[in-house]
Short mmCIF file of N, CA and C in Angstrom, two decimals:
data_model
loop_
_atom_site.label_atom_id
_atom_site.label_comp_id
_atom_site.label_asym_id
_atom_site.label_seq_id
_atom_site.Cartn_x
_atom_site.Cartn_y
_atom_site.Cartn_z
N MET W 29 101.93 110.97 54.01
CA MET W 29 101.19 109.33 54.49
C MET W 29 102.21 108.85 55.63
N THR W 30 103.72 108.84 55.87
CA THR W 30 104.50 108.55 56.65
C THR W 30 104.26 109.44 57.81
N LYS W 31 104.13 110.95 57.83
CA LYS W 31 103.97 111.71 58.73
C LYS W 31 102.52 111.10 59.58
N LYS W 32 101.54 110.52 59.09
CA LYS W 32 100.32 110.50 59.53
C LYS W 32 100.41 108.85 60.50
N ILE W 33 101.09 108.02 59.80
CA ILE W 33 101.37 106.51 60.49
C ILE W 33 102.02 107.23 62.17
N PHE W 34 103.44 107.72 61.67
CA PHE W 34 104.37 108.34 62.72
C PHE W 34 103.27 109.24 64.07
N LEU W 35 102.42 110.01 63.46
CA LEU W 35 101.76 110.86 64.35
C LEU W 35 100.65 109.26 65.11
N LEU W 36 100.37 108.65 64.41
CA LEU W 36 99.12 107.68 65.06
C LEU W 36 100.38 106.71 66.29
N LEU W 37 101.55 106.40 65.38
CA LEU W 37 102.19 105.19 66.12
C LEU W 37 102.82 106.13 67.21
N VAL W 38 103.16 107.23 67.55
CA VAL W 38 103.76 107.76 68.81
C VAL W 38 103.19 107.69 69.94
N PRO W 39 101.77 107.98 69.94
CA PRO W 39 100.77 107.60 71.48
C PRO W 39 100.66 106.21 71.34
N PHE W 40 100.94 105.28 70.84
CA PHE W 40 100.68 103.86 70.66
C PHE W 40 101.87 103.72 71.82
N LEU W 41 103.05 103.63 71.36
CA LEU W 41 104.21 103.72 71.63
C LEU W 41 104.83 104.36 73.02
N LEU W 42 103.89 105.75 73.24
CA LEU W 42 103.81 106.17 74.43
C LEU W 42 103.14 105.47 75.96
N VAL W 43 101.63 104.75 75.54
CA VAL W 43 101.11 104.15 76.05
C VAL W 43 101.64 102.71 76.57
N LEU W 44 102.42 101.98 75.42
CA LEU W 44 103.45 100.75 76.12
C LEU W 44 104.26 101.38 77.02
N SER W 45 104.97 102.20 76.64
CA SER W 45 106.25 102.13 77.73
C SER W 45 105.72 102.75 79.39
N GLY W 46 104.39 103.20 79.07
CA GLY W 46 103.88 103.34 80.49
C GLY W 46 103.72 102.35 81.26
N CYS W 47 103.67 101.20 80.27
CA CYS W 47 103.19 99.90 81.23
C CYS W 47 103.77 99.13 81.15
N SER W 48 105.24 99.16 80.91
CA SER W 48 105.83 98.22 81.24
C SER W 48 106.73 98.41 82.80
N SER W 49 107.13 96.95 83.15
CA SER W 49 107.00 97.26 84.42
C SER W 49 108.38 96.75 84.89
N SER W 50 109.40 97.17 84.05
CA SER W 50 111.11 97.37 83.98
C SER W 50 111.68 97.62 85.30
N GLY W 51 111.45 96.86 85.92
CA GLY W 51 112.83 97.25 87.25
C GLY W 51 112.11 98.29 88.19
N ASP W 52 110.51 98.67 88.37
CA ASP W 52 110.58 99.44 89.05
C ASP W 52 109.93 99.03 90.54
N TYR W 53 110.85 97.73 91.11
CA TYR W 53 110.52 97.51 92.48
C TYR W 53 111.63 96.84 92.41
N ASP W 54 112.76 97.22 91.91
CA ASP W 54 114.03 96.35 91.97
C ASP W 54 114.57 96.42 93.43
N GLU W 55 114.57 97.64 93.95
CA GLU W 55 115.44 97.94 95.00
C GLU W 55 114.20 97.44 96.28
N PHE W 56 112.97 97.62 96.17
CA PHE W 56 112.34 96.77 97.36
C PHE W 56 112.46 95.37 96.83
N ALA W 57 112.28 94.35 95.94
CA ALA W 57 112.54 93.27 96.29
C ALA W 57 113.74 92.80 96.47
N GLN W 58 115.00 93.30 96.23
CA GLN W 58 116.12 93.12 96.94
C GLN W 58 116.16 93.08 98.00
N CYS W 59 115.26 94.33 98.59
CA CYS W 59 115.38 94.58 100.35
C CYS W 59 114.80 93.53 101.30
N LEU W 60 113.99 92.70 100.38
CA LEU W 60 113.29 91.52 101.05
C LEU W 60 113.74 90.43 100.94
N THR W 61 115.00 90.07 100.23
CA THR W 61 115.76 89.28 100.06
C THR W 61 116.78 89.28 100.92
N GLU W 62 117.29 91.13 101.20
CA GLU W 62 118.25 91.27 101.81
C GLU W 62 118.00 90.55 103.38
N ASN W 63 116.41 90.92 103.44
CA ASN W 63 115.83 90.29 105.06
C ASN W 63 115.57 89.11 105.34
N ASN W 64 115.97 88.42 104.50
CA ASN W 64 115.41 86.77 104.43
C ASN W 64 114.16 86.36 104.39
N ILE W 65 113.54 87.31 103.11
CA ILE W 65 112.28 86.70 103.22
C ILE W 65 112.07 86.07 101.54
N LYS W 66 111.23 84.87 101.81
CA LYS W 66 111.12 84.17 100.55
C LYS W 66 109.37 83.80 100.23
N MET W 67 109.33 84.04 98.97
CA MET W 67 108.05 83.53 98.57
C MET W 67 108.63 81.69 97.81
N TYR W 68 106.99 81.07 98.41
CA TYR W 68 107.29 79.92 97.68
C TYR W 68 106.30 79.56 97.02
N GLY W 69 106.56 78.97 95.78
CA GLY W 69 105.46 78.97 94.71
C GLY W 69 105.51 77.63 93.91
N THR W 70 104.56 77.94 92.80
CA THR W 70 105.37 76.63 91.43
C THR W 70 104.45 77.34 90.69
N GLU W 71 105.56 76.74 89.43
CA GLU W 71 105.03 77.67 87.83
C GLU W 71 103.88 77.49 88.01
N TRP W 72 102.68 76.66 88.28
CA TRP W 72 101.83 76.12 87.31
C TRP W 72 100.70 76.78 87.91
N CYS W 73 100.94 77.69 89.09
CA CYS W 73 99.99 78.26 89.98
C CYS W 73 99.66 79.65 89.85
N SER W 74 98.17 79.36 89.42
CA SER W 74 98.11 81.20 88.74
C SER W 74 98.19 82.40 89.44
N HIS W 75 98.02 82.07 91.40
CA HIS W 75 97.93 83.03 92.42
C HIS W 75 99.39 83.31 92.18
N CYS W 76 100.40 82.52 92.17
CA CYS W 76 102.02 82.55 91.75
C CYS W 76 102.42 83.73 90.54
N GLN W 77 101.97 83.17 89.68
CA GLN W 77 101.95 84.16 88.41
C GLN W 77 101.40 85.31 88.56
N ASN W 78 100.05 85.64 89.18
CA ASN W 78 99.67 87.46 89.46
C ASN W 78 100.86 87.84 90.32
N GLN W 79 101.44 87.76 91.74
CA GLN W 79 102.42 87.77 92.97
C GLN W 79 103.54 88.06 91.92
N LYS W 80 103.96 87.67 90.87
CA LYS W 80 104.97 87.72 90.18
C LYS W 80 105.22 88.56 89.13
N ALA W 81 103.66 88.68 88.80
CA ALA W 81 103.29 90.18 87.73
C ALA W 81 103.14 91.06 88.49
N GLU W 82 102.74 91.16 90.03
CA GLU W 82 102.98 92.50 90.40
C GLU W 82 104.53 93.20 90.06
N PHE W 83 105.46 92.53 90.69
CA PHE W 83 106.64 93.07 90.60
C PHE W 83 107.21 93.08 89.14
N GLY W 84 106.73 92.32 88.56
CA GLY W 84 107.52 93.02 86.63
C GLY W 84 108.64 92.32 87.08
N ASP W 85 109.37 92.75 86.19
CA ASP W 85 111.04 92.31 85.89
C ASP W 85 111.57 92.23 87.16
N SER W 86 111.60 92.82 88.18
CA SER W 86 111.83 93.18 89.58
C SER W 86 111.78 91.85 90.34
N PHE W 87 110.93 90.80 90.30
CA PHE W 87 110.71 89.40 90.78
C PHE W 87 112.60 88.58 90.64
N GLN W 88 112.95 89.07 89.51
CA GLN W 88 113.96 88.43 89.50
C GLN W 88 114.98 88.31 90.86
N TYR W 89 114.80 89.81 91.22
CA TYR W 89 115.45 89.70 93.27
C TYR W 89 114.66 89.04 94.11
N VAL W 90 113.61 88.97 93.77
CA VAL W 90 113.15 88.00 95.44
C VAL W 90 113.74 86.49 95.14
N ASP W 91 113.64 86.35 96.68
CA ASP W 91 114.42 84.84 96.77
C ASP W 91 113.12 84.01 96.43
N TYR W 92 112.87 83.32 96.26
CA TYR W 92 111.90 82.49 95.89
C TYR W 92 112.24 81.00 95.21
N VAL W 93 111.27 80.36 95.90
CA VAL W 93 111.55 78.91 95.77
C VAL W 93 110.16 78.28 95.11
N ASP W 94 110.82 77.42 94.07
CA ASP W 94 110.08 77.10 92.99
C ASP W 94 109.74 75.74 93.89
N CYS W 95 108.25 74.91 94.24
CA CYS W 95 108.33 73.73 95.31
C CYS W 95 108.07 72.63 94.42
N ASP W 96 108.05 72.64 93.37
CA ASP W 96 108.40 71.91 92.05
C ASP W 96 109.58 70.99 92.18
N GLN W 97 110.23 72.00 91.96
CA GLN W 97 111.94 71.84 92.09
C GLN W 97 112.50 71.41 93.47
N SER W 98 112.06 72.18 94.23
CA SER W 98 112.77 72.24 95.73
C SER W 98 112.02 71.62 96.96
N GLN W 99 111.41 70.37 96.61
CA GLN W 99 109.78 69.70 97.20
C GLN W 99 110.70 69.56 98.93
N ASP W 100 111.80 69.48 98.78
CA ASP W 100 112.28 69.00 100.61
C ASP W 100 112.35 70.35 101.36
N GLN W 101 112.55 71.33 100.16
CA GLN W 101 112.98 72.96 101.26
C GLN W 101 111.64 73.00 101.50
N CYS W 102 110.72 72.91 100.72
CA CYS W 102 109.17 73.78 100.79
C CYS W 102 108.30 72.69 101.99
N LEU W 103 108.58 71.51 102.07
CA LEU W 103 108.48 70.44 103.07
C LEU W 103 108.73 70.67 104.22
N SER W 104 110.05 71.11 104.12
CA SER W 104 110.50 71.31 106.06
C SER W 104 110.19 72.85 106.23
N ALA W 105 109.96 73.77 104.93
CA ALA W 105 109.71 75.13 106.03
C ALA W 105 108.14 75.00 106.41
N GLY W 106 107.21 73.84 106.06
CA GLY W 106 105.96 73.63 106.34
C GLY W 106 104.80 74.39 105.34
N ILE W 107 105.81 74.60 104.42
CA ILE W 107 104.51 75.06 103.13
C ILE W 107 103.18 74.25 102.47
N GLU W 108 102.26 74.79 102.80
CA GLU W 108 100.75 74.04 102.62
C GLU W 108 100.12 74.78 101.56
N GLY W 109 100.46 75.60 101.04
CA GLY W 109 99.39 76.16 100.06
C GLY W 109 100.72 77.15 99.17
N TYR W 110 100.09 77.35 97.62
CA TYR W 110 100.87 78.54 96.71
C TYR W 110 99.92 79.79 96.75
N PRO W 111 100.51 80.78 96.81
CA PRO W 111 102.21 81.15 97.43
C PRO W 111 102.02 81.09 98.73
N THR W 112 103.32 81.27 99.47
CA THR W 112 103.21 81.52 100.66
C THR W 112 104.44 82.50 101.05
N TRP W 113 104.61 83.40 101.48
CA TRP W 113 105.59 84.47 101.75
C TRP W 113 106.13 83.77 103.24
N VAL W 114 107.72 83.80 103.81
CA VAL W 114 107.62 83.75 104.86
C VAL W 114 108.32 84.92 105.29
N ILE W 115 108.18 85.40 106.42
CA ILE W 115 109.00 86.90 107.08
C ILE W 115 108.71 86.62 108.24
N SER W 116 110.33 86.42 109.16
CA SER W 116 110.38 86.44 110.08
C SER W 116 109.90 85.09 110.76
N GLY W 117 109.87 84.09 110.28
CA GLY W 117 109.37 82.81 110.71
C GLY W 117 108.12 82.51 110.45
N GLU W 118 107.28 83.42 110.24
CA GLU W 118 106.16 83.89 110.02
C GLU W 118 105.40 82.95 108.69
N LYS W 119 104.38 82.69 108.33
CA LYS W 119 103.76 81.81 106.99
C LYS W 119 102.45 83.02 106.74
N TYR W 120 102.53 83.71 105.76
CA TYR W 120 101.74 84.62 104.72
C TYR W 120 101.26 84.00 103.66
N PRO W 121 100.12 83.02 103.44
CA PRO W 121 99.73 82.31 102.77
C PRO W 121 98.91 83.11 101.51
N GLY W 122 98.53 83.39 100.68
CA GLY W 122 97.91 83.86 99.32
C GLY W 122 98.93 84.62 98.88
N GLU W 123 98.00 85.63 97.89
CA GLU W 123 98.77 86.83 97.57
C GLU W 123 98.79 88.01 98.63
N GLN W 124 99.94 88.52 98.19
CA GLN W 124 100.01 90.12 99.33
C GLN W 124 100.23 90.88 98.06
N SER W 125 100.02 92.22 98.86
CA SER W 125 99.96 93.41 98.39
C SER W 125 101.32 93.75 98.43
N LEU W 126 102.06 94.72 97.87
CA LEU W 126 103.34 94.86 98.01
C LEU W 126 103.21 95.89 98.89
N SER W 127 102.43 96.87 99.36
CA SER W 127 102.06 97.94 100.13
C SER W 127 102.04 96.66 101.58
N TYR W 128 101.18 95.79 101.40
CA TYR W 128 101.13 94.70 102.97
C TYR W 128 102.83 94.48 102.78
N LEU W 129 103.49 93.49 102.00
CA LEU W 129 104.76 92.96 102.15
C LEU W 129 105.45 94.29 103.00
N SER W 130 105.41 95.44 101.95
CA SER W 130 106.33 96.07 102.64
C SER W 130 106.14 96.79 103.90
N SER W 131 104.91 97.02 104.87
CA SER W 131 104.68 96.84 106.07
C SER W 131 104.85 95.80 106.79
N LEU W 132 105.10 94.37 106.30
CA LEU W 132 105.48 93.30 107.04
C LEU W 132 106.89 93.44 107.28
N SER W 133 107.61 93.80 106.10
CA SER W 133 109.61 93.98 106.22
C SER W 133 109.78 94.90 106.35
N GLY W 134 109.40 96.02 106.38
CA GLY W 134 110.11 97.55 106.62
C GLY W 134 110.57 97.88 105.27
N CYS W 135 110.41 97.31 103.73
CA CYS W 135 111.15 97.51 102.99
C CYS W 135 110.20 98.79 101.96
N GLU W 136 110.77 99.82 101.64
CA GLU W 136 110.22 100.39 100.97
C GLU W 136 110.20 100.32 99.58
N ILE W 137 108.60 100.65 99.38
CA ILE W 137 108.00 100.49 98.08
C ILE W 137 108.84 101.28 96.98
#
C-alpha cells in the first residue's frame, strides 16, 4: 500500500516542482533594477499582480514603487495608471511581457 501511494505521489510532486518559479528570473530582475528601471503599481491592481506573478519569486529584485504607499513619488513621476514601467524616462503603461521588457532594457531573460 505504501509503495502505491509513493508511486502516485512522486509524479504529483514532480509536476509541482516544475510549476515553481522560485528565482527563475533573478538575474533579469536585478539587471532591470541596475539599469534604473522601475515598475509603479498598487497592491489592489489585478494587472500589477499578474505582472508580479510573471517574475515569480524574482520580483523581489525589481525596483517597485507602491503608489498607495508612495503617492508623492508616483505623482512626481507622472504615473497615471497601473502598472507602469519607466525605462530611460519613457513610460510603458500596462502589463508588459518579459521578452518586451528585455528588448527595451537590454537585459537578457
